C-alpha cells in the first residue's frame, strides 16, 4: 500500500543504498482523533471482501449441481484474473481523477455504486443463472462476477492509496490491520451467508425448530441486501467524507500516466522485487 511518490523515494533509496531518517518514525501511534478514519477503512475493506467471498462460494454451489461439468468450474475460475492483472490499470487509477471530487473518491464512488448495481442485477437473475435442477448459465455468471472482481480490485487500489493519507502519518501502520481484518470479515460474512444460510440441511439442523423447505435466506434476497448496502454506504461516504487535498503538502508529487507506468517498470526491474515475484509465482508449487 504505497503511493507513487513513496515508491519513487524507495526506488531512489534502493539504487543509492541510502537509508532515510524519517522524522515521524519516532512518533508513537495514537488513534485519538483518528478512530472514525480507522473504522471507515475497516468498513471499506470489509465491503471489498464481500465480492471475494461470493466468488469463493459460487464454486461450492456449482459442485452441488450434478449438471455442472469440470469445464464449467474451470471457466468460472476466470473471475480470479483481475486480482493478478490490477497492476495494468493501477497507474491509471493513481493519475486520473477529478480534483473537486477527490483523488480517491473519483474512483471509489463509481466503483462501489457499480458493484451495488451488479448485486441488484444478479438478484433479479440468479434463480435463472444458478438453478438447482439444470445446468447453470456459466457465461453470464462469469461475465458479471468478472466485472465485479475488476471493480473490487480497483476499489482495493483506491483504498490502499487512500489509507496512506486518510490516517495520520504516525497511524498509517494501522492500515494493514484494517486490510487484513476487513477482508477476512467480508470473506467470512459473504461466504457463510451464501453457503450456509442458503442450505436447507444446515438451516433445518442448526437454525430451525421445525424442518422447512429451502434455506434461511435465498441467494436472491442476499444479493438484494448486498446491493442496497453498497449503494447506501457509498452514498453516505460521498456526502459526508471529505478527502484531504494533498496538493498543499510540500512533498506532494503529481505524476502523469506515462511517468506512472515508467515508475512501475523501474520498480519491477529492482532485484528485490523480481525475487518477490518469483517467490509468489512458485509459492503454490508442490515438489
Coordinates of C-alpha atoms in Angstrom, one line a residue:
X1 CA 0.0 0.0 0.0
X2 CA 2.3 2.7 -1.2
X3 CA 1.7 5.9 -3.2
X4 CA 3.6 6.7 -6.3
X5 CA 5.7 9.4 -4.6
X6 CA 6.7 7.0 -1.8
X7 CA 7.6 4.3 -4.5
X8 CA 9.8 6.9 -6.1
X9 CA 11.6 7.7 -2.9
X10 CA 12.0 4.0 -2.1
X11 CA 13.3 3.4 -5.6
X12 CA 15.9 6.1 -5.2
X13 CA 16.9 4.6 -1.8
X14 CA 17.3 1.1 -3.3
X15 CA 19.5 2.4 -6.2
X16 CA 21.7 4.6 -4.0
X17 CA 21.8 2.4 -0.9
X18 CA 20.7 5.3 1.3
X19 CA 18.6 4.9 4.5
X20 CA 16.1 7.6 5.1
X21 CA 15.7 9.1 8.5
X22 CA 12.0 9.7 8.9
X23 CA 11.3 12.3 11.5
X24 CA 7.9 10.9 12.1
X25 CA 9.1 7.3 12.8
X26 CA 9.8 8.2 16.4
X27 CA 6.3 9.4 17.0
X28 CA 4.2 6.7 18.6
X29 CA 0.9 5.6 17.0
X30 CA -2.2 7.1 18.7
X31 CA -5.7 6.7 17.2
X32 CA -7.1 9.6 19.2
X33 CA -8.9 11.7 16.7
X34 CA -8.4 9.0 14.1
X35 CA -10.9 6.4 15.2
X36 CA -13.5 7.4 12.6
X37 CA -11.0 7.1 9.8
X38 CA -9.9 3.7 11.3
X39 CA -13.4 2.3 11.3
X40 CA -14.1 3.8 7.8
X41 CA -11.1 1.9 6.4
X42 CA -12.2 -1.2 8.2
X43 CA -15.7 -0.8 6.6
X44 CA -14.3 -0.3 3.2
X45 CA -12.0 -3.3 3.4
X46 CA -15.0 -5.4 4.6
X47 CA -17.1 -4.3 1.7
X48 CA -14.2 -5.2 -0.6
X49 CA -14.1 -8.7 0.8
X50 CA -17.8 -9.4 0.1
X51 CA -17.5 -9.9 -3.7
X52 CA -14.4 -12.0 -3.0
X53 CA -16.2 -14.3 -0.6
X54 CA -19.1 -14.7 -3.0
X55 CA -16.6 -15.6 -5.8
X56 CA -15.3 -18.4 -3.5
X57 CA -18.8 -19.5 -2.6
X58 CA -20.2 -19.9 -6.1
X59 CA -17.8 -22.9 -7.0
X60 CA -19.2 -24.7 -3.9
X61 CA -22.7 -24.1 -5.1
X62 CA -21.8 -25.3 -8.6
X63 CA -20.3 -28.5 -7.2
X64 CA -23.7 -29.4 -5.6
X65 CA -25.3 -29.3 -9.1
X66 CA -24.9 -32.6 -10.9
X67 CA -25.3 -30.8 -14.3
X68 CA -22.1 -28.8 -13.8
X69 CA -19.0 -30.2 -15.6
X70 CA -15.4 -29.7 -14.7
X71 CA -15.2 -27.4 -17.8
X72 CA -17.8 -25.1 -16.3
X73 CA -15.9 -24.9 -13.0
X74 CA -12.7 -24.1 -14.9
X75 CA -14.4 -21.4 -16.8
X76 CA -15.7 -19.8 -13.6
X77 CA -12.1 -19.7 -12.3
X78 CA -11.5 -16.9 -14.8
X79 CA -13.1 -14.4 -12.4
X80 CA -9.9 -14.5 -10.3
X81 CA -7.9 -13.0 -13.1
X82 CA -8.4 -9.3 -12.2
X83 CA -6.5 -9.9 -8.9
X84 CA -3.4 -10.8 -10.9
X85 CA -3.8 -8.1 -13.6
X86 CA -4.6 -5.0 -11.5
X87 CA -1.0 -3.6 -12.0
X88 CA -2.1 -3.0 -15.6
X89 CA -4.5 -0.2 -14.6
X90 CA -3.2 0.8 -11.1
X91 CA -1.2 3.7 -12.6
X92 CA -4.4 5.0 -14.3
X93 CA -6.2 5.0 -11.0
X94 CA -3.4 6.9 -9.4
X95 CA -3.0 9.5 -12.2
X96 CA -6.6 10.2 -13.4
X97 CA -9.1 11.8 -11.1
X98 CA -11.5 14.8 -10.7
X99 CA -9.9 17.2 -8.2
X100 CA -13.2 18.6 -6.9
X101 CA -14.4 15.1 -6.2
X102 CA -11.2 13.9 -4.7
X103 CA -8.3 11.7 -5.9
X104 CA -9.6 8.5 -4.3
X105 CA -13.4 9.2 -4.3
X106 CA -13.2 9.8 -8.1
X107 CA -12.8 6.0 -8.5
X108 CA -14.2 4.6 -5.2
X109 CA -17.7 6.1 -5.5
X110 CA -18.4 4.9 -9.1
X111 CA -16.8 1.5 -8.5
X112 CA -18.9 0.8 -5.4
X113 CA -22.1 2.1 -7.0
X114 CA -21.5 -0.2 -9.9
X115 CA -20.8 -3.2 -7.6
X116 CA -24.1 -2.4 -5.8
X117 CA -25.9 -2.3 -9.2
X118 CA -24.3 -5.6 -10.2
X119 CA -25.6 -7.2 -7.0
X120 CA -29.2 -5.9 -7.7
X121 CA -29.0 -7.1 -11.3
X122 CA -27.8 -10.5 -10.2
X123 CA -30.6 -10.7 -7.6
X124 CA -33.2 -10.5 -10.4
X125 CA -31.5 -13.2 -12.5
X126 CA -29.7 -15.5 -10.1
X127 CA -32.5 -18.1 -10.0
X128 CA -32.3 -18.4 -13.7
X129 CA -28.5 -18.4 -13.9
X130 CA -27.9 -20.7 -10.9
X131 CA -30.8 -23.2 -10.9
X132 CA -30.8 -26.3 -8.8
X133 CA -32.1 -28.8 -11.3
X134 CA -30.5 -27.8 -14.6
X135 CA -27.2 -26.6 -16.0
X136 CA -26.3 -23.0 -14.8
X137 CA -25.7 -20.2 -17.2
X138 CA -21.9 -20.1 -16.7
X139 CA -21.3 -17.4 -19.3
X140 CA -23.5 -14.9 -17.6
X141 CA -22.2 -15.7 -14.1
X142 CA -18.6 -15.4 -15.2
X143 CA -19.3 -12.1 -17.0
X144 CA -21.0 -10.4 -14.1
X145 CA -18.5 -11.7 -11.5
X146 CA -15.6 -10.8 -13.7
X147 CA -16.9 -7.2 -13.8
X148 CA -17.4 -7.2 -10.0
X149 CA -13.9 -8.5 -9.3
X150 CA -12.4 -5.9 -11.7
X151 CA -14.3 -3.2 -9.8
X152 CA -13.3 -4.8 -6.5
X153 CA -9.6 -4.8 -7.4
X154 CA -10.0 -1.1 -8.5
X155 CA -11.5 -0.5 -5.0
X156 CA -8.5 -2.2 -3.5
X157 CA -6.1 0.1 -5.3
X158 CA -8.0 3.1 -4.3
X159 CA -8.5 2.2 -0.6
X160 CA -4.8 1.2 -0.2
X161 CA -3.8 4.6 -1.5
X162 CA -6.4 6.5 0.5
X163 CA -5.3 4.8 3.7
X164 CA -1.9 6.5 3.5
X165 CA -3.5 10.0 3.6
X166 CA -6.7 9.3 5.5
X167 CA -4.8 8.3 8.7
X168 CA -2.3 10.4 10.4
X169 CA 1.3 9.7 9.5
X170 CA 2.0 8.0 12.8
X171 CA -1.1 5.8 12.4
X172 CA -0.5 4.6 8.8
X173 CA 0.6 1.2 10.2
X174 CA -2.9 0.5 11.3
X175 CA -4.0 0.5 7.6
X176 CA -2.6 -3.1 7.3
X177 CA -4.6 -4.1 10.3
X178 CA -7.8 -2.7 8.7
X179 CA -6.8 -4.5 5.4
X180 CA -6.2 -7.9 6.9
X181 CA -9.2 -7.8 9.4
X182 CA -11.7 -6.2 7.0
X183 CA -11.0 -8.5 4.1
X184 CA -11.3 -11.6 6.3
X185 CA -14.6 -10.3 7.8
X186 CA -16.0 -9.6 4.3
X187 CA -15.0 -13.1 3.1
X188 CA -16.4 -14.8 6.1
X189 CA -19.7 -12.9 6.1
X190 CA -20.5 -13.3 2.4
X191 CA -19.1 -16.9 2.2
X192 CA -21.0 -18.1 5.2
X193 CA -24.3 -16.5 4.2
X194 CA -24.0 -17.7 0.7
X195 CA -23.2 -21.3 1.5
X196 CA -24.6 -22.0 5.0
X197 CA -27.7 -19.7 5.2
X198 CA -29.0 -20.9 1.8
X199 CA -28.6 -24.5 2.7
X200 CA -31.8 -26.4 3.6
X201 CA -29.9 -29.1 5.6
X202 CA -27.9 -26.5 7.6
X203 CA -31.0 -24.5 8.4
X204 CA -33.1 -27.4 9.5
X205 CA -30.3 -28.9 11.6
X206 CA -29.0 -25.8 13.4
X207 CA -31.3 -22.8 12.9
X208 CA -34.9 -24.0 12.8
X209 CA -37.1 -25.5 15.5
X210 CA -39.1 -27.5 12.9
X211 CA -37.8 -28.5 9.4
X212 CA -38.8 -26.4 6.4
X213 CA -38.1 -26.2 2.7
X214 CA -35.1 -24.2 1.5
X215 CA -32.5 -22.2 3.3
X216 CA -33.0 -19.4 5.9
X217 CA -32.1 -17.0 3.1
X218 CA -32.2 -17.2 -0.7
X219 CA -29.3 -16.1 -3.0
X220 CA -31.8 -13.6 -4.5
X221 CA -32.5 -11.9 -1.1
X222 CA -28.8 -11.9 -0.2
X223 CA -27.9 -10.2 -3.4
X224 CA -30.6 -7.6 -2.9
X225 CA -29.3 -6.9 0.6
X226 CA -25.7 -6.6 -0.5
X227 CA -26.7 -4.3 -3.4
X228 CA -28.7 -2.0 -1.2
X229 CA -26.0 -1.8 1.5
X230 CA -23.3 -1.0 -1.1
X231 CA -25.4 1.9 -2.6
X232 CA -26.4 3.2 0.8
X233 CA -22.9 3.2 2.3
X234 CA -21.4 4.6 -0.8
X235 CA -23.9 7.5 -0.8
X236 CA -23.1 8.3 2.8
X237 CA -19.3 8.3 2.1
X238 CA -19.8 10.5 -1.0
X239 CA -21.8 13.1 1.1
X240 CA -20.1 13.1 4.5
X241 CA -16.5 12.0 4.0
X242 CA -14.2 14.8 2.8
X243 CA -10.9 13.9 1.2
X244 CA -7.7 15.6 2.2
X245 CA -6.2 17.8 -0.5
X246 CA -2.5 16.7 -0.8
X247 CA -1.5 19.4 -3.2
X248 CA -0.9 21.6 -0.2
X249 CA 1.8 19.4 1.2
X250 CA 5.5 20.2 0.5
X251 CA 6.3 16.6 -0.5
X252 CA 3.4 16.2 -2.9
X253 CA 4.4 14.9 -6.3
X254 CA 1.9 14.5 -9.2
X255 CA 3.0 12.2 -12.0
X256 CA 1.2 11.8 -15.3
X257 CA 0.2 8.4 -16.8
X258 CA 3.4 7.9 -18.7
X259 CA 5.5 8.7 -15.6
X260 CA 3.4 6.4 -13.5
X261 CA 4.0 3.4 -15.9
X262 CA 7.7 4.3 -16.2
X263 CA 8.0 4.3 -12.4
X264 CA 6.2 1.0 -12.3
X265 CA 8.6 -0.5 -14.8
X266 CA 11.6 0.8 -12.8
X267 CA 10.2 -0.8 -9.7
X268 CA 9.7 -4.2 -11.4
X269 CA 13.3 -4.1 -12.5
X270 CA 14.5 -4.0 -8.9
X271 CA 16.3 -7.3 -7.9
X272 CA 14.3 -7.5 -4.7
X273 CA 11.0 -7.1 -6.5
X274 CA 12.0 -9.7 -9.0
X275 CA 12.8 -12.1 -6.3
X276 CA 9.5 -11.4 -4.6
X277 CA 7.7 -12.0 -7.9
X278 CA 9.5 -15.4 -8.4
X279 CA 8.6 -16.4 -4.8
X280 CA 5.0 -15.5 -5.2
X281 CA 4.7 -17.3 -8.6
X282 CA 6.2 -20.5 -7.2
X283 CA 4.8 -20.4 -3.7
X284 CA 2.0 -22.8 -4.6
X285 CA 4.2 -25.3 -6.4
X286 CA 4.4 -28.7 -4.5
X287 CA 7.5 -30.7 -5.1

